[in-house]
Short mmCIF file of C-alpha atoms in Angstrom, two decimals:
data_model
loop_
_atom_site.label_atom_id
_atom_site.label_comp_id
_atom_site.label_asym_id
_atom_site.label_seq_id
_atom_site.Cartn_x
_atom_site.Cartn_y
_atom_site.Cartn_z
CA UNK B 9 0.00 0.00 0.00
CA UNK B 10 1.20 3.57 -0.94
CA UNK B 11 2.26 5.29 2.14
CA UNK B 12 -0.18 8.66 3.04
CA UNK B 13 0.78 11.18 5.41
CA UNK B 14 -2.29 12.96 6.52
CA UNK B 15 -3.63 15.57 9.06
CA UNK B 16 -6.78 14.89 11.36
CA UNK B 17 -7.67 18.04 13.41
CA UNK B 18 -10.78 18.55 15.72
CA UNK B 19 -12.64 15.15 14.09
CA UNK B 20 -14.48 12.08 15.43
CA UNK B 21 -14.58 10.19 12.32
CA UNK B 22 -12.72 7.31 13.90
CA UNK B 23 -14.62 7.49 17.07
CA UNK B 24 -15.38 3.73 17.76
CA UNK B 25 -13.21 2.22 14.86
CA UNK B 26 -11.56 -0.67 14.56
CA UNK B 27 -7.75 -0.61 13.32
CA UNK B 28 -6.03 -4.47 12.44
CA UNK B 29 -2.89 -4.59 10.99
CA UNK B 30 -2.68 -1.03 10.53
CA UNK B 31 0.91 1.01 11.32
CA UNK B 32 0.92 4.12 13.51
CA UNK B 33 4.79 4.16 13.63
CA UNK B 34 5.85 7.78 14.13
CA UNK B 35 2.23 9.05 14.32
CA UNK B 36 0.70 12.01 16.91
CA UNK B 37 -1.74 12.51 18.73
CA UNK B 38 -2.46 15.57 20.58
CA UNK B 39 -5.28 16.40 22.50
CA UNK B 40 -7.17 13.47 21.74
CA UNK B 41 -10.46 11.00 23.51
CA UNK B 42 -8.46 7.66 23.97
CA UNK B 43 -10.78 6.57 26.60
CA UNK B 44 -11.35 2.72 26.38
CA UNK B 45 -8.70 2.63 23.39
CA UNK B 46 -7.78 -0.96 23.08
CA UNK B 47 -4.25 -1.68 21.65
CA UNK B 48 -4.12 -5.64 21.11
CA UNK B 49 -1.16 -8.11 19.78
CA UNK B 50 0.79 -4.59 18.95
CA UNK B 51 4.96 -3.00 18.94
CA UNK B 52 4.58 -0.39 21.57
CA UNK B 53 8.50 0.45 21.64
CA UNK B 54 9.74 3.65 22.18
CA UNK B 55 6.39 5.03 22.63
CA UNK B 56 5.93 8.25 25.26
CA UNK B 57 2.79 8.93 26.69
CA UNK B 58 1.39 12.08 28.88
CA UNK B 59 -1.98 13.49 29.95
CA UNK B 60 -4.24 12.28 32.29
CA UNK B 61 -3.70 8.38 32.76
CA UNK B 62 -5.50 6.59 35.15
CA UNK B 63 -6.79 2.91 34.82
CA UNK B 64 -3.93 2.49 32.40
CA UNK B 65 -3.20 -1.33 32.08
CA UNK B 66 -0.12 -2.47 30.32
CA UNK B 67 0.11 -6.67 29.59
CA UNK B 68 -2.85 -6.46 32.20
CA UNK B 69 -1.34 -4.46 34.76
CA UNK B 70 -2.01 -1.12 35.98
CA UNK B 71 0.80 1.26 35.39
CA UNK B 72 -0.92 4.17 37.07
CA UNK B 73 0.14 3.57 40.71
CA UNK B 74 3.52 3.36 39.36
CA UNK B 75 3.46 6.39 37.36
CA UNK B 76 2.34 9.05 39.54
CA UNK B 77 4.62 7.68 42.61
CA UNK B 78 7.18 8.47 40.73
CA UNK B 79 6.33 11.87 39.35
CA UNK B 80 5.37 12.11 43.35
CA UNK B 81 9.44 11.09 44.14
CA UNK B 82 10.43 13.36 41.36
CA UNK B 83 8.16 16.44 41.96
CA UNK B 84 7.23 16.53 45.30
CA UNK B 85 5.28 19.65 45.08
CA UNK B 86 2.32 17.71 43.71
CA UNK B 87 1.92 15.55 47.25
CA UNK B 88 1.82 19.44 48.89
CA UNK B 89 -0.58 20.31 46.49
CA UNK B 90 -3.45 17.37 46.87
CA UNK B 91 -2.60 17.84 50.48
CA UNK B 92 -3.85 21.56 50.80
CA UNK B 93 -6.70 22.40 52.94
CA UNK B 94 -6.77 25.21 54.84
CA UNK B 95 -5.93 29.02 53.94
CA UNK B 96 -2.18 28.75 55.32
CA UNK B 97 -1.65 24.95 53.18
CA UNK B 98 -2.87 27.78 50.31
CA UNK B 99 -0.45 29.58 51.30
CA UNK B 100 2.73 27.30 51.67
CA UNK B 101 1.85 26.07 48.62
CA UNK B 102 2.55 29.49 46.76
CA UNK B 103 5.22 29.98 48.83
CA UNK B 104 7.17 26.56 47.15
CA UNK B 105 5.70 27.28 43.45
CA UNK B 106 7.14 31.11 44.08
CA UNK B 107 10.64 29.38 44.70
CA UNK B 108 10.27 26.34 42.39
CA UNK B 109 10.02 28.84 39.30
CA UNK B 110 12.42 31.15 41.25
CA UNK B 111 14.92 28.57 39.93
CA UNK B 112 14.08 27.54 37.12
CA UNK B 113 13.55 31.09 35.75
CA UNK B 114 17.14 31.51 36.44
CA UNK B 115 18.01 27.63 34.63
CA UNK B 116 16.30 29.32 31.78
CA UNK B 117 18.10 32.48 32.04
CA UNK B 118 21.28 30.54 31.35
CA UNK B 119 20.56 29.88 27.69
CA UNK B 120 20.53 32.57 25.26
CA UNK B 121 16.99 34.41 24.01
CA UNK B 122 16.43 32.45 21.22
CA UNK B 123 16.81 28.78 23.47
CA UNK B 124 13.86 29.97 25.52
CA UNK B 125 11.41 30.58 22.64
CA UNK B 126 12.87 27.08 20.80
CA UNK B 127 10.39 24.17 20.93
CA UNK B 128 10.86 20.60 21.79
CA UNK B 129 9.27 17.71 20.01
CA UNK B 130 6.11 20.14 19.14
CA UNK B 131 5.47 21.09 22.73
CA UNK B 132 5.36 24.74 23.92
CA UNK B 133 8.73 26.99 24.21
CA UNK B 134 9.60 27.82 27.77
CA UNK B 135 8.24 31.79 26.59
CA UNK B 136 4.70 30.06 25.30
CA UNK B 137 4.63 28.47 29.07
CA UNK B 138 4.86 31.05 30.76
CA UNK B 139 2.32 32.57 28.51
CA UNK B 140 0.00 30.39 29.54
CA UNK B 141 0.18 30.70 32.98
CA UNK B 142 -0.45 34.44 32.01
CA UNK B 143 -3.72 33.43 30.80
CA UNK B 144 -4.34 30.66 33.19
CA UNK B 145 -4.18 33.30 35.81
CA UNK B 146 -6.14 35.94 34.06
CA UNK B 147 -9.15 33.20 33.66
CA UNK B 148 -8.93 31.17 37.21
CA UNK B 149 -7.91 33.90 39.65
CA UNK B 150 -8.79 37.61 38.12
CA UNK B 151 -11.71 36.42 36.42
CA UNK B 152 -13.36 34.14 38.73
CA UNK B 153 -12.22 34.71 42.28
CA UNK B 154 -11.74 38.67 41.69
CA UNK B 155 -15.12 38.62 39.47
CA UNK B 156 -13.29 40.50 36.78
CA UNK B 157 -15.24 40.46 33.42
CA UNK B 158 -12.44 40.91 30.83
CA UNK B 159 -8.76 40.88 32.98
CA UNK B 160 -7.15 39.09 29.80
CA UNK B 161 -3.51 40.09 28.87
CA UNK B 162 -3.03 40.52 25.09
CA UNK B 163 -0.37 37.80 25.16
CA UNK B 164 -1.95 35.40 27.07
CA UNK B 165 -2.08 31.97 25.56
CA UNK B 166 -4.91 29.48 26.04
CA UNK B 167 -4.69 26.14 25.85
CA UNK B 168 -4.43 24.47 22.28
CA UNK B 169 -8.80 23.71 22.41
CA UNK B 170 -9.26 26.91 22.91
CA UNK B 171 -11.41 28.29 19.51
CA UNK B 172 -9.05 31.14 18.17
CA UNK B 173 -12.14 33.51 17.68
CA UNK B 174 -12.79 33.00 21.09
CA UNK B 175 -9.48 34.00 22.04
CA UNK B 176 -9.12 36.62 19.86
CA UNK B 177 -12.71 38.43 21.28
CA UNK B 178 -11.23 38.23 24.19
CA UNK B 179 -8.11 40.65 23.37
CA UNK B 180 -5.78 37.75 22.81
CA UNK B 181 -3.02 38.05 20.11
CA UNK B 182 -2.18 34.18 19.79
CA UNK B 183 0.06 34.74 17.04
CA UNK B 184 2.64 37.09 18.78
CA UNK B 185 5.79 36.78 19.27
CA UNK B 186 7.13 38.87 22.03
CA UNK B 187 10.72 39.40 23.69
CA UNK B 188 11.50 37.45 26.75
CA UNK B 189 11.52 40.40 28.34
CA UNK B 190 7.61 41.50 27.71
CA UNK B 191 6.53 38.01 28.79
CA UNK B 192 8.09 38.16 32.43
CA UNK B 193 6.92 41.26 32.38
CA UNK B 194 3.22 40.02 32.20
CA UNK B 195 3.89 37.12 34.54
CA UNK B 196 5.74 38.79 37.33
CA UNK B 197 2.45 40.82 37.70
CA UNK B 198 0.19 37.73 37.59
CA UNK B 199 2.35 36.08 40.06
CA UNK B 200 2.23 39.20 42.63
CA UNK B 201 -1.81 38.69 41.95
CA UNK B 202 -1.72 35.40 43.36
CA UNK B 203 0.35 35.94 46.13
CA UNK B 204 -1.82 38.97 47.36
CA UNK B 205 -5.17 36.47 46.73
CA UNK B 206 -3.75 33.81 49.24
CA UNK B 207 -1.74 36.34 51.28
CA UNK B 208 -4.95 37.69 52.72
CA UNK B 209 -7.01 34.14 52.49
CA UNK B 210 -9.07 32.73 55.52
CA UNK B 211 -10.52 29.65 55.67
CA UNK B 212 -14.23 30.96 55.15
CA UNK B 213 -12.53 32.48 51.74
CA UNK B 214 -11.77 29.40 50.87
CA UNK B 215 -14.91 28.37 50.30
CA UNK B 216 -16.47 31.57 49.17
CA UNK B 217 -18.59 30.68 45.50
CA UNK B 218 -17.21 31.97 42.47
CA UNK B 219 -19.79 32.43 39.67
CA UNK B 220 -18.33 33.59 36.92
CA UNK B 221 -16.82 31.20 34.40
CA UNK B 222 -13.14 31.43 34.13
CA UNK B 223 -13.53 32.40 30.06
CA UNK B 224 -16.77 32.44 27.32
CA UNK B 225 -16.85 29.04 26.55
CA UNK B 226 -16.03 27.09 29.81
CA UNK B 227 -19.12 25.39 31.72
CA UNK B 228 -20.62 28.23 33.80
CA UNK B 229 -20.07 26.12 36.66
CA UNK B 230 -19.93 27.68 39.85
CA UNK B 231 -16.99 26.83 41.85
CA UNK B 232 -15.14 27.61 45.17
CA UNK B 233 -12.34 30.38 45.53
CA UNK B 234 -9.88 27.28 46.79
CA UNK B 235 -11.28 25.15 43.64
CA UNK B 236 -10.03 27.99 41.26
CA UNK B 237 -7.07 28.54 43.24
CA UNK B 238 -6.15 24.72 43.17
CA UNK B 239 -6.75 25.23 39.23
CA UNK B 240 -4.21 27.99 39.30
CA UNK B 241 -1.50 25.62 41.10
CA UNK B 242 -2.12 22.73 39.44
CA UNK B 243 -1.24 24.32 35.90
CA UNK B 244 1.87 25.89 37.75
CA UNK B 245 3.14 22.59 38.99
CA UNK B 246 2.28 20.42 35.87
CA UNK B 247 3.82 22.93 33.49
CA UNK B 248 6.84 23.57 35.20
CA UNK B 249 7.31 19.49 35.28
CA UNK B 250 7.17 20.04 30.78
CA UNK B 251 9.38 23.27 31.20
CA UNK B 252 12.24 21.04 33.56
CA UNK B 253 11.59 18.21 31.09
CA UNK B 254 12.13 20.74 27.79
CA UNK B 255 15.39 22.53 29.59
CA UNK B 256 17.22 19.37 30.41
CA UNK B 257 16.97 18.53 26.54
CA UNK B 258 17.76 22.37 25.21
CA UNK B 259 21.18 22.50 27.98
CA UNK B 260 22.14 19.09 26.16
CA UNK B 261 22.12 20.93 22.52
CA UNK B 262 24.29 23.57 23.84
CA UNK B 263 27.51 21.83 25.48
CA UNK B 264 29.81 24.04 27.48
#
């Protein structure tokens, strides 16, 4: 059979299909359903895997345990973080993401400009990251817990889902590409957000209701301040796990 390289974006025209004797050596998939994907008699070598996992059986055993215990060894942060309950757990929390990224801001710092807008394997540049904590902030903390209607930073970048009309009605330029520089500039003032939020928490905060979606779009759900501050935290932990990932892999390319 003639080999065909084709694109499949936002599609569920194989949703429920059956694949035998097919090859998906060097394919992608991004942001895709695999739920109750069954991969039978097959070469899984060299094959990487992230997103959420659970109930992940490999030859009939469940990987999962395995998995997060040891993104638990490596990353300890993420035990703090499902361990947070009152206003000062809130709290200590910020106070190891503030020094976490404290660090590896300055790892980054080491490589030249052009290293920290570079991609690896597809995934966002270390600048796009921290763009999206820009906007991750704007929709979880200023929008929701501060009950702001449009706090959205021009170079804010949603998640990959996101429609780009959407973004762009809400002020976002998704196809810029700004200095370094303008980026931390953006972030340093989300971060000082934050740490005002949960420097004046309480406990009652905590559980004060949010009702405003986090962006036009999302499920107008209404949800607790320490929900959308957990939200906030959690993208803050799992993307600085991709940027530690990314750096170790852009220092190798640049020996010396």
């Amino acid at each position: 059979m003639a080999r065909m390289t084709t694109q499949y974006d936002n599609t569920d025209a194989f949703r429920g299909a059956s694949f035998t004797s097919a090859t998906f050596a060097t394919a992608k998939f991004r942001d895709c359903d695999m739920r109750q994907v069954k991969i039978v008699d097959s070469l899984l070598v060299d094959v990487n895997v992230s997103g959420e996992i659970r109930n992940f059986l490999v030859n009939d055993v469940d990987v999962t345990p395995f998995v997060e215990a040891e993104l638990d060894r490596r990353h300890p942060e993420r035990v703090q973080l499902r361990a947070m309950r009152s206003a000062d757990d809130f709290r200590a929390m910020w106070d190891t993401l503030e020094r976490l990224w404290t660090e590896t801001i300055a790892r980054a710092e080491k490589l030249p400009e052009a290293a920290r807008h570079e991609r690896v394997d597809g995934e966002w540049s270390f600048v796009e990251t921290l763009r999206h904590l820009v906007f991750a902030t704007d929709a979880w903390a200023s929008r929701t817990i501060l009950d702001e209607p449009t706090p959205f930073h021009r170079l804010g970048l949603t998640h990959t889902g996101y429609p780009a009309a959407d973004a762009a009605a809400l002020g976002l330029d998704l196809g810029a590409r700004p200095s370094y520089a303008a980026v931390m500039e953006a972030r340093a003032d989300r971060m000082a957000l934050v740490r005002g939020i949960v420097g004046s928490l309480t406990d009652t905060g905590l559980a004060r209701t949010c009702t405003r979606a986090p962006a036009p779009g999302y499920p107008e759900e209404p949800g607790s301040v320490g929900g959308c501050l957990r939200v906030v935290m959690d993208e803050e932990c799992e993307h600085r796990r991709y940027v530690v990932r990314d750096l170790a892999v852009l220092e190798a390319r640049r020996p010396g």
